[in-house]
JSON list of C-alpha atoms in Angstrom, two decimals:
[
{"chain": "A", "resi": 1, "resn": "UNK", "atom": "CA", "xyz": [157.46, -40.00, 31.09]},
{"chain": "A", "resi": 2, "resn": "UNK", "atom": "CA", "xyz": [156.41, -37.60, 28.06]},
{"chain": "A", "resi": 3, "resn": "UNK", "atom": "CA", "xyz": [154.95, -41.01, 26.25]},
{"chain": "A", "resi": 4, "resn": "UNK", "atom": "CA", "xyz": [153.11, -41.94, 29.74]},
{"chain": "A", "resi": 5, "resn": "UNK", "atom": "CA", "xyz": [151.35, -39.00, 30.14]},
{"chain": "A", "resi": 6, "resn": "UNK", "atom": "CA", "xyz": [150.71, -38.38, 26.69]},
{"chain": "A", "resi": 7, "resn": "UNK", "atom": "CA", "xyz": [148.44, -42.25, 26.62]},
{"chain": "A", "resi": 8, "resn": "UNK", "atom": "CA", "xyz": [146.97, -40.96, 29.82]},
{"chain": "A", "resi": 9, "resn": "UNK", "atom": "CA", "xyz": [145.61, -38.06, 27.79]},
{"chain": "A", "resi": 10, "resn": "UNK", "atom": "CA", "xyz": [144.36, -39.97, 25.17]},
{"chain": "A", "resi": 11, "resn": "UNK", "atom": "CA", "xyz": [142.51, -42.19, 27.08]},
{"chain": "A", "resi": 12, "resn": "UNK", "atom": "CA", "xyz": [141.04, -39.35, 28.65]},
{"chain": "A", "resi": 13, "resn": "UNK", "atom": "CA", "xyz": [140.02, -38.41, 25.23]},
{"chain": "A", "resi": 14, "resn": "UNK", "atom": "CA", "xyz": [138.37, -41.65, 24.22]},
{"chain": "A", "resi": 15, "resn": "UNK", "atom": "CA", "xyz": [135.93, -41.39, 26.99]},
{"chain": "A", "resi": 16, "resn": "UNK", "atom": "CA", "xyz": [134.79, -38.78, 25.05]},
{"chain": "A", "resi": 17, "resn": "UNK", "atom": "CA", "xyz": [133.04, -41.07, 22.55]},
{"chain": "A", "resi": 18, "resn": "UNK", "atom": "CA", "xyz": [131.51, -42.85, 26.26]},
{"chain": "A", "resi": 19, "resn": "UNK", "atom": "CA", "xyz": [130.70, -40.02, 28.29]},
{"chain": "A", "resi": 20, "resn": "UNK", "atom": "CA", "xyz": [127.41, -37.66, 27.67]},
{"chain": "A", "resi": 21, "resn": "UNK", "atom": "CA", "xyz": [127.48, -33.93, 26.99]},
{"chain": "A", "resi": 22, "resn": "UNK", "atom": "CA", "xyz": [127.13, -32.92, 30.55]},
{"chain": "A", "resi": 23, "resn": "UNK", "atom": "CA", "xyz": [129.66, -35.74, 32.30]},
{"chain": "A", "resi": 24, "resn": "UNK", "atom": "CA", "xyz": [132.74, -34.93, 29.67]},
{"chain": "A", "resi": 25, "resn": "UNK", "atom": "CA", "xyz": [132.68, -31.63, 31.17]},
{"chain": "A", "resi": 26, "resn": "UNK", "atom": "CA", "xyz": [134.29, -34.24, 34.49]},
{"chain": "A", "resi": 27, "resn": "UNK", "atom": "CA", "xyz": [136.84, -34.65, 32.47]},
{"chain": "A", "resi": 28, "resn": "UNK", "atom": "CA", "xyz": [138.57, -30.73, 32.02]},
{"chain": "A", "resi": 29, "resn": "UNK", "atom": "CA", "xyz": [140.21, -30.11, 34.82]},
{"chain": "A", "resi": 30, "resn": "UNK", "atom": "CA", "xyz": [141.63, -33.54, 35.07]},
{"chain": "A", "resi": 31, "resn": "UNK", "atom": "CA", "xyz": [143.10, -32.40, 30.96]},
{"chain": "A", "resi": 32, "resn": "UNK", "atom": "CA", "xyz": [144.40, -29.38, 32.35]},
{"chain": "A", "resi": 33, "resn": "UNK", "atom": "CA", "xyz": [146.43, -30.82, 35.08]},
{"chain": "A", "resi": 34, "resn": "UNK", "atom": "CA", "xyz": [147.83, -33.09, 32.22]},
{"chain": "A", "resi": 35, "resn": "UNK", "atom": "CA", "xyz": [148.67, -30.10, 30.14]},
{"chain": "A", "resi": 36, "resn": "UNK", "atom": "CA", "xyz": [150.48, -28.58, 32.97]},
{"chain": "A", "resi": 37, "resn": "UNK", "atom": "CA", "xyz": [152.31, -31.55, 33.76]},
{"chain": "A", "resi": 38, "resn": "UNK", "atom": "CA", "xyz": [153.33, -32.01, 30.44]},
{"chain": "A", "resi": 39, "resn": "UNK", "atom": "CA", "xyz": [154.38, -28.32, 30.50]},
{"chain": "A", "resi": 40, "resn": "UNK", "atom": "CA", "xyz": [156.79, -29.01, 33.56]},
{"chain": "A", "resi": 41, "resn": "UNK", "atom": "CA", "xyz": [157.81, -32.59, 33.11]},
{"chain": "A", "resi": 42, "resn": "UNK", "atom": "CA", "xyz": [159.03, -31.56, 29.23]},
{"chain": "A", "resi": 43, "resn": "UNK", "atom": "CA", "xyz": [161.96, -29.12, 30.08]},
{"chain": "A", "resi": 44, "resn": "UNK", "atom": "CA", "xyz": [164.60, -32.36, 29.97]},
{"chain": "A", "resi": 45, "resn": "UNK", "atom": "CA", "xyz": [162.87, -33.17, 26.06]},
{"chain": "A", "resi": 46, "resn": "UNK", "atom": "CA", "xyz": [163.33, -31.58, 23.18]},
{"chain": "A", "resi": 47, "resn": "UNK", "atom": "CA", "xyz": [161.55, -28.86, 21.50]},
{"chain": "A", "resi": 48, "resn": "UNK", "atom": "CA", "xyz": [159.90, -30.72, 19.14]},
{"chain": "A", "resi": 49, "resn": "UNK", "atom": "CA", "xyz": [158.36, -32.74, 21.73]},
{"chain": "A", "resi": 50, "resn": "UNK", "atom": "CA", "xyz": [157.48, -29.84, 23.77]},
{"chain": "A", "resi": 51, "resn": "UNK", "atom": "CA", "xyz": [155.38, -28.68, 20.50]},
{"chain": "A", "resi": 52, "resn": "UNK", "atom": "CA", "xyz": [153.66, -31.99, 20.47]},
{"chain": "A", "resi": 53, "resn": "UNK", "atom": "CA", "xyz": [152.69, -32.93, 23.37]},
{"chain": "A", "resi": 54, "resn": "UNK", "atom": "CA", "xyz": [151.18, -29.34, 23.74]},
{"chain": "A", "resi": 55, "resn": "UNK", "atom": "CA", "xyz": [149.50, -29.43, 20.87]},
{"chain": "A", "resi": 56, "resn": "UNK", "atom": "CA", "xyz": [147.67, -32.94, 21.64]},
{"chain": "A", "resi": 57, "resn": "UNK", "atom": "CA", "xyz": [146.66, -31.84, 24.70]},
{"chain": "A", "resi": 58, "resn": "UNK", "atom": "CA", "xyz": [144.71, -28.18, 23.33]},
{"chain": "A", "resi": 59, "resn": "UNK", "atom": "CA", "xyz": [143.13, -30.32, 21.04]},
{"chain": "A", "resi": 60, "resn": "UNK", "atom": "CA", "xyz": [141.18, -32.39, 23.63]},
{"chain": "A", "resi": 61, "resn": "UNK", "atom": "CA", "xyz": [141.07, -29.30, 25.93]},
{"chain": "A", "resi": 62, "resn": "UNK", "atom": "CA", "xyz": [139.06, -27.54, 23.08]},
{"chain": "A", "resi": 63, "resn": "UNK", "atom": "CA", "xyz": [137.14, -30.00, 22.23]},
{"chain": "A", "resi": 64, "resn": "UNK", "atom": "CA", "xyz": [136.21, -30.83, 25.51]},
{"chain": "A", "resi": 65, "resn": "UNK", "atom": "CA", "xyz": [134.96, -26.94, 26.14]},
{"chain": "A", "resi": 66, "resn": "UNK", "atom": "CA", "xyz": [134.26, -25.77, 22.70]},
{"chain": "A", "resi": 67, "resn": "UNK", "atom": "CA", "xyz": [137.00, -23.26, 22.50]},
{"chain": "A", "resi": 68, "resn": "UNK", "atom": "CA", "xyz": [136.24, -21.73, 26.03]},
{"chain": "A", "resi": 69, "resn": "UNK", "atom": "CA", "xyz": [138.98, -20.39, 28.14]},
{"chain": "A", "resi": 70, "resn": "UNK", "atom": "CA", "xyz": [137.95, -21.12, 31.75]},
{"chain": "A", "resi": 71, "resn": "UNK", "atom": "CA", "xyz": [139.63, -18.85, 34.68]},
{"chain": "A", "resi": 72, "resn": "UNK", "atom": "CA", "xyz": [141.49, -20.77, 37.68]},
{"chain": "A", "resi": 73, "resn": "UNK", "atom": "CA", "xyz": [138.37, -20.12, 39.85]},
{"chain": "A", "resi": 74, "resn": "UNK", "atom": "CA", "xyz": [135.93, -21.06, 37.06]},
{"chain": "A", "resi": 75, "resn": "UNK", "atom": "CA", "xyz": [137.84, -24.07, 36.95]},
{"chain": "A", "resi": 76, "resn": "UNK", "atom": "CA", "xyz": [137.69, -24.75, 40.46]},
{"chain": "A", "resi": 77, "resn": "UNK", "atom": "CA", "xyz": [133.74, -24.43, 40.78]},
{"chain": "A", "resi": 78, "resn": "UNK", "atom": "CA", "xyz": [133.31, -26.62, 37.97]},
{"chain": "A", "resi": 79, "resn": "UNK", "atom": "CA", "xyz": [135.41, -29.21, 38.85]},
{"chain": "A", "resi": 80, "resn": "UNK", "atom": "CA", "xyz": [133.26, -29.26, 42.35]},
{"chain": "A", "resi": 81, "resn": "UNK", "atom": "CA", "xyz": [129.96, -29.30, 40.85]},
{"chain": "A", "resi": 82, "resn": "UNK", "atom": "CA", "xyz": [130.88, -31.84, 38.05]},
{"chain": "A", "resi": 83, "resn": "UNK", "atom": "CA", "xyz": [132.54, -34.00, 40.39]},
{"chain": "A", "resi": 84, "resn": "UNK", "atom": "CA", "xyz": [129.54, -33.88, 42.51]},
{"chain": "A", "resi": 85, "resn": "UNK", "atom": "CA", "xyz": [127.19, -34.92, 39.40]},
{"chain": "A", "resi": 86, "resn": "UNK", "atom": "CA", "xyz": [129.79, -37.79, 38.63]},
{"chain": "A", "resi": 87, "resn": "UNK", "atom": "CA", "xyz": [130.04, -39.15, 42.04]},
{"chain": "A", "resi": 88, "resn": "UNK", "atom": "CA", "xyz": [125.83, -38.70, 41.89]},
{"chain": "A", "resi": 89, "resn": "UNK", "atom": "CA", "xyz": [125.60, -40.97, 38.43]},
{"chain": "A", "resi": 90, "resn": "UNK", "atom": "CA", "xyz": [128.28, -43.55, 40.18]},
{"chain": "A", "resi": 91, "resn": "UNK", "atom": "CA", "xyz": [125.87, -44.06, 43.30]},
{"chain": "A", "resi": 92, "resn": "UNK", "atom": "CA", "xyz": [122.72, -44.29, 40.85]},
{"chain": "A", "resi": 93, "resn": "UNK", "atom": "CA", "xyz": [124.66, -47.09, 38.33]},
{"chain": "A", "resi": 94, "resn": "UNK", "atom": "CA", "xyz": [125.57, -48.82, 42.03]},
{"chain": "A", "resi": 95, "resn": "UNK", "atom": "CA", "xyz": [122.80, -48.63, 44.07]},
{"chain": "A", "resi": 96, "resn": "UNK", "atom": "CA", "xyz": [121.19, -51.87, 43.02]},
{"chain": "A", "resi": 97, "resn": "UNK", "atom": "CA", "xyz": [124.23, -53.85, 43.81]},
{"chain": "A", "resi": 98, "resn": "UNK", "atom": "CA", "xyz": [124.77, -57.15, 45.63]},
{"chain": "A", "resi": 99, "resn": "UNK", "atom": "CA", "xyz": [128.72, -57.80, 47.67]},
{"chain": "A", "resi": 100, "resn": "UNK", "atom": "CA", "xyz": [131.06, -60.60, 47.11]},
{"chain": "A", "resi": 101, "resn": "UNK", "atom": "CA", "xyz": [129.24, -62.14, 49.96]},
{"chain": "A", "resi": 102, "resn": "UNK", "atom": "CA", "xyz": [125.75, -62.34, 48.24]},
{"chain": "A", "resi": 103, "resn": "UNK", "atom": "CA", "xyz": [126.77, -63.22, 44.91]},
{"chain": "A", "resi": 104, "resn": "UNK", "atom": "CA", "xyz": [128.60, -66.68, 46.25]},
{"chain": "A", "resi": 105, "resn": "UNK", "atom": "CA", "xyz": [125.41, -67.37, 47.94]},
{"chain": "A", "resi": 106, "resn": "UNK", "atom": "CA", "xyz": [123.18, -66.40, 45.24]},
{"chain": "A", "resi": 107, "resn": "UNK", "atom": "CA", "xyz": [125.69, -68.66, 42.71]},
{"chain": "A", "resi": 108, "resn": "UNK", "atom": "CA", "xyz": [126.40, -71.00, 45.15]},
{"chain": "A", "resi": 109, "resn": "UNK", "atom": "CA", "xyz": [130.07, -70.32, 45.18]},
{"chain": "A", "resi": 110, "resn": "UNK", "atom": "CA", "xyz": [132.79, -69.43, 47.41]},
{"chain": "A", "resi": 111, "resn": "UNK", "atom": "CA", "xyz": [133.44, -65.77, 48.10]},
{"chain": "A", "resi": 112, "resn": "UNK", "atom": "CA", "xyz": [136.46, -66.30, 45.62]},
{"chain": "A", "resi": 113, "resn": "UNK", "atom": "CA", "xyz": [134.98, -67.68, 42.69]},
{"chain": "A", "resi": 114, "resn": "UNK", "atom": "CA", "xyz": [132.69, -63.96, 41.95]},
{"chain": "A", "resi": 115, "resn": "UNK", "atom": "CA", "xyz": [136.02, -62.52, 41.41]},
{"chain": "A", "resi": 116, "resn": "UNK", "atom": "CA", "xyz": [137.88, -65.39, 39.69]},
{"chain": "A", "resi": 117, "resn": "UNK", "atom": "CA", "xyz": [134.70, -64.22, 37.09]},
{"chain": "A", "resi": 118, "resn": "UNK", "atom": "CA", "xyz": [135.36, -60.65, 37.27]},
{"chain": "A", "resi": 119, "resn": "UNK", "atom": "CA", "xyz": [138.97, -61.18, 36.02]},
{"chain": "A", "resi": 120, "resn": "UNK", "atom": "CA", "xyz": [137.67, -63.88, 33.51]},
{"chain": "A", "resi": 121, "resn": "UNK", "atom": "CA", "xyz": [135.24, -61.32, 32.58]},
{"chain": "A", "resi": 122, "resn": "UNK", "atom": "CA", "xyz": [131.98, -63.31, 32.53]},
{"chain": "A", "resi": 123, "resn": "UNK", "atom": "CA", "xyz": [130.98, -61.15, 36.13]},
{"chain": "A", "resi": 124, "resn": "UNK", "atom": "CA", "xyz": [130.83, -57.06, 36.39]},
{"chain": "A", "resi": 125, "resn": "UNK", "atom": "CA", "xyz": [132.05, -55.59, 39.50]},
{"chain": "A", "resi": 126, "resn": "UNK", "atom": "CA", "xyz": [133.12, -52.15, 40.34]},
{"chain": "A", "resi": 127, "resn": "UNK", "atom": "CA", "xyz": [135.27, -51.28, 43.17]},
{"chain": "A", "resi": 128, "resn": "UNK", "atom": "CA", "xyz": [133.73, -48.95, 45.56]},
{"chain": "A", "resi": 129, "resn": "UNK", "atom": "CA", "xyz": [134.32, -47.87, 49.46]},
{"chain": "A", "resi": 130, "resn": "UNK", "atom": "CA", "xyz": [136.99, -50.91, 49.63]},
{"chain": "A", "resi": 131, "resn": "UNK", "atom": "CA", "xyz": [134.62, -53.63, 48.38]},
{"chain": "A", "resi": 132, "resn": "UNK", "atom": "CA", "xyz": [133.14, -55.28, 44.76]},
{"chain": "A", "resi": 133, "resn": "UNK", "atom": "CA", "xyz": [129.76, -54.10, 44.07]},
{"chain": "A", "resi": 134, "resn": "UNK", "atom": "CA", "xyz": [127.87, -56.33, 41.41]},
{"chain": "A", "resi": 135, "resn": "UNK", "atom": "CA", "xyz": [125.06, -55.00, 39.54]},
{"chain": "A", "resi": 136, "resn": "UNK", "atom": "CA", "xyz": [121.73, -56.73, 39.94]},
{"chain": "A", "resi": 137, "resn": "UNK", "atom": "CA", "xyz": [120.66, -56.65, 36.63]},
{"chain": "A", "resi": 138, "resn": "UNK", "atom": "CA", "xyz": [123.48, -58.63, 35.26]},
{"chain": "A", "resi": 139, "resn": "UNK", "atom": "CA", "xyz": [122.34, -61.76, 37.02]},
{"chain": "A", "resi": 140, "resn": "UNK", "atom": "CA", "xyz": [119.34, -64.29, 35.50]},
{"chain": "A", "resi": 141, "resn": "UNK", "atom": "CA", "xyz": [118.08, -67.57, 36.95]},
{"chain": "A", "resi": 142, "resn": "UNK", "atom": "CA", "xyz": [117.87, -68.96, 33.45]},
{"chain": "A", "resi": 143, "resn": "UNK", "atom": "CA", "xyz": [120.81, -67.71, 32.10]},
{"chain": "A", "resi": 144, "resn": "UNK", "atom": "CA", "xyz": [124.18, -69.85, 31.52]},
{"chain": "A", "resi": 145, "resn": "UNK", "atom": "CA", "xyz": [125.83, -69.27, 34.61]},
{"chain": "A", "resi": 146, "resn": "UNK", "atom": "CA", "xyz": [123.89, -67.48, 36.59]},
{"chain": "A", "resi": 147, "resn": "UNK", "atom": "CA", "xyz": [123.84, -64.42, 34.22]},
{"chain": "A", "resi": 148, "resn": "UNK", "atom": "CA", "xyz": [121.90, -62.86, 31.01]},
{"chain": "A", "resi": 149, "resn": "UNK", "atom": "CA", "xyz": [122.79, -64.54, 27.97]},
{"chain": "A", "resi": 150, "resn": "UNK", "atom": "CA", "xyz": [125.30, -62.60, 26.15]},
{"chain": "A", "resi": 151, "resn": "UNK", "atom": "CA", "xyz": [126.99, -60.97, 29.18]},
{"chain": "A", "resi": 152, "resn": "UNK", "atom": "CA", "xyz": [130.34, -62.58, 28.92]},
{"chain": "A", "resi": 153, "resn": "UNK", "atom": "CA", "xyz": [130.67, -62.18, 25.16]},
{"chain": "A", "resi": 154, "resn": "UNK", "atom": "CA", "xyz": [130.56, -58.48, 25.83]},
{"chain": "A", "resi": 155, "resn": "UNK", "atom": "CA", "xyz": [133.04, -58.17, 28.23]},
{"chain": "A", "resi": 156, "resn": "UNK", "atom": "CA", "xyz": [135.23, -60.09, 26.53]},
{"chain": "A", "resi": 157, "resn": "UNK", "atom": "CA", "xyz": [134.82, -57.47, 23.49]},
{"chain": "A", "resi": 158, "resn": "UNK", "atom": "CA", "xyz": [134.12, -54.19, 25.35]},
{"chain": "A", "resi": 159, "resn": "UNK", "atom": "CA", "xyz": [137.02, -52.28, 24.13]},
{"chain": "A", "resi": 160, "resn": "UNK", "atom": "CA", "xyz": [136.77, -50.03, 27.43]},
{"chain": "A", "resi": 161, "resn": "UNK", "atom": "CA", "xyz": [139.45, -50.31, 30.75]},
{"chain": "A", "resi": 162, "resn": "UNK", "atom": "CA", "xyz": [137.44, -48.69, 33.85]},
{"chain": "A", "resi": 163, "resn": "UNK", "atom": "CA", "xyz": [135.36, -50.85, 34.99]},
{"chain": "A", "resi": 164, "resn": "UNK", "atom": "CA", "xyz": [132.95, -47.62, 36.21]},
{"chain": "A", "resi": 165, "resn": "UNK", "atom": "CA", "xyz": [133.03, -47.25, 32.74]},
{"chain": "A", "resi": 166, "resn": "UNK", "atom": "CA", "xyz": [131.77, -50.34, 31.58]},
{"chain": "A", "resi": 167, "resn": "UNK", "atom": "CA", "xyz": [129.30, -49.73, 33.85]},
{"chain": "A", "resi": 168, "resn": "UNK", "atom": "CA", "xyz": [127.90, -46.77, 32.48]},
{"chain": "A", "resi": 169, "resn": "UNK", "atom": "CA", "xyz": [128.32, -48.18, 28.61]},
{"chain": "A", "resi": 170, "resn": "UNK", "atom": "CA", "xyz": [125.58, -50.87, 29.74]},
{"chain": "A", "resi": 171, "resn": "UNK", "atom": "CA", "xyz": [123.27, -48.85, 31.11]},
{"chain": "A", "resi": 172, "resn": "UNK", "atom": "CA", "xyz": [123.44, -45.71, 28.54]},
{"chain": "A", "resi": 173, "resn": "UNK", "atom": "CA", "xyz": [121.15, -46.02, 25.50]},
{"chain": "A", "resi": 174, "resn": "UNK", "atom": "CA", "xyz": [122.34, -46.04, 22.10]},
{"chain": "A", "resi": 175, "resn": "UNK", "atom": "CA", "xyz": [120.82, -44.75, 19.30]},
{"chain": "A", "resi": 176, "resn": "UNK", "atom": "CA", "xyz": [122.67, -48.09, 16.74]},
{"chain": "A", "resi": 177, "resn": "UNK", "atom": "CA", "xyz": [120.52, -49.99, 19.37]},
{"chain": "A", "resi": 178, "resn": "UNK", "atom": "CA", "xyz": [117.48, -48.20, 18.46]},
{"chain": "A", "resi": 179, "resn": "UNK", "atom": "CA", "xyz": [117.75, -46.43, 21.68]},
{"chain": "A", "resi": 180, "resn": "UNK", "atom": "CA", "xyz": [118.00, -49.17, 24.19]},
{"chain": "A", "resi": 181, "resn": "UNK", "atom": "CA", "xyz": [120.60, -50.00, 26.64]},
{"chain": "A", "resi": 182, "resn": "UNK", "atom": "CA", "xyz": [123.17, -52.42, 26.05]},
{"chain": "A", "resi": 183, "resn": "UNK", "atom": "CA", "xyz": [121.68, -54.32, 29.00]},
{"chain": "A", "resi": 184, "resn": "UNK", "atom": "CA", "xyz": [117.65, -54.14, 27.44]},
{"chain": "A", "resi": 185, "resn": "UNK", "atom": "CA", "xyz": [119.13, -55.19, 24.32]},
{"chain": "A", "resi": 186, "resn": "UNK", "atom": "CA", "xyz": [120.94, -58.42, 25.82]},
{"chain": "A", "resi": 187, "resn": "UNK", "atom": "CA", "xyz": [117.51, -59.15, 27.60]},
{"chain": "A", "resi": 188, "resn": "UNK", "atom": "CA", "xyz": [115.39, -58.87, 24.29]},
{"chain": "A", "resi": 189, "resn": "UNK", "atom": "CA", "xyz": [117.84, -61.33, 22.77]},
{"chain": "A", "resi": 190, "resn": "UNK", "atom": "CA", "xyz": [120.02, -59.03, 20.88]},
{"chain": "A", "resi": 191, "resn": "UNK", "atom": "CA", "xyz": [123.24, -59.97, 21.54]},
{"chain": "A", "resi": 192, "resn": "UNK", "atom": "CA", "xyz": [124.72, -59.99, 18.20]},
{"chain": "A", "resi": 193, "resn": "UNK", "atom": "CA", "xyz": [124.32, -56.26, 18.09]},
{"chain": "A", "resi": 194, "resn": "UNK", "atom": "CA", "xyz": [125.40, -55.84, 21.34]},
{"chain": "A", "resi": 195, "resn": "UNK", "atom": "CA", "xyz": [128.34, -57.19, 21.06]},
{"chain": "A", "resi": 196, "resn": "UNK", "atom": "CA", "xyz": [129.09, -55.06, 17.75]},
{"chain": "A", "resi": 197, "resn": "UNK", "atom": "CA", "xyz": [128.42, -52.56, 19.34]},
{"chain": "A", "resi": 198, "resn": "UNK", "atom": "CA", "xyz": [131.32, -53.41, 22.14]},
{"chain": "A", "resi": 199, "resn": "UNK", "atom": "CA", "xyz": [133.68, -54.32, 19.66]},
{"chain": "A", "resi": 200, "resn": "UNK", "atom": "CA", "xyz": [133.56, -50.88, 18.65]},
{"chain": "A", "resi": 201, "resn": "UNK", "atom": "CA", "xyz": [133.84, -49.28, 22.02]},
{"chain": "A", "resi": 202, "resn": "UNK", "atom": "CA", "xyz": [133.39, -46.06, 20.51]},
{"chain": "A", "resi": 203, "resn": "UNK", "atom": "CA", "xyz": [129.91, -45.97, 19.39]},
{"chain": "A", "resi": 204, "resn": "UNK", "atom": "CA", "xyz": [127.09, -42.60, 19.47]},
{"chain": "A", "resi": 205, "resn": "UNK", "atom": "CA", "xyz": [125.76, -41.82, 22.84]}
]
């Protein structure tokens, strides 16, 4: 269990190197519970593990709030209003979106063929409110299979789980790509650096 949550809180901690300033502050509460559970769940391990797993976990709490000790309520009213700003960037990234439904007919596929290409990762799709929401901007009339040249290729090599954040590595710029998105760089024809870039997974925001 120690192990479990311990890779929980490192993944936490590699969306550090994906997340801006202002969104990794989404992310302390959600350390702290860790910490605590690690705190409770440890009593059957040994001391040594105790020390570790604690000491993992104020690393990425520090890091995440530069040292700062926040108090239960201060915790609380951040966790609301970052929430609330994480939830906002979500609805901006999906607002431009078509459903299962469209993409078939835009393809001219069945409804189970969009995510046959999510899985095979040559489609994005983020689950949200019960239903697959594609991004528009993924898609190009002129593009092998329906979608900008490149697009595939990147998924394949995005070293990143969430699909959310996938999401928001595509449409963040990055200063290796000379400050364009992922997604204006695929449309000006860079995909070699793109997909660099991906393989990395951890690369300057």
């Amino acid at each position: 269990m120690i192990a479990t949550i311990e890779k929980e809180a490192s993944e936490y901690a590699h969306l550090l190197e994906i997340l801006a300033t202002d969104e990794q502050n989404i992310l302390v509460s959600s350390i702290a519970k860790i910490k605590k559970n690690i705190e409770v769940r440890s009593t059957s391990t040994t001391d040594k593990d105790k020390i570790v797993s604690t000491t993992e976990n104020d690393r990425i709490i520090e890091k995440l709030t530069n040292g700062y000790s926040y108090t239960p309520a201060e915790k609380i009213e951040l966790e609301l209003t970052t929430l609330q700003q994480y939830f906002e960037r979500r609805r901006e990234l999906l607002s431009n979106s078509f459903t299962t439904t469209q993409v078939a007919k835009l393809l001219g596929t069945s409804r189970q063929t969009p995510h046959d290409r999510v899985k095979n990762k040559s489609l994005l799709a983020v689950r949200d409110n019960g239903q697959w929401k594609f991004p528009i901007w993924q898609f190009d009339a002129e593009g092998a299979d329906g979608v900008i040249d490149g697009l595939s290729e990147v998924l394949k090599n995005l070293s990143i789980n969430s699909e959310f954040a996938k999401l928001n590595w595509f449409m963040r710029p990055s200063p290796v790509l000379d400050g364009l998105t992922p997604v204006e760089a695929l449309k000006q024809g860079l995909k070699t650096r793109v997909i660099v870039e991906a393989m990395g997974g951890d690369a300057s925001w």
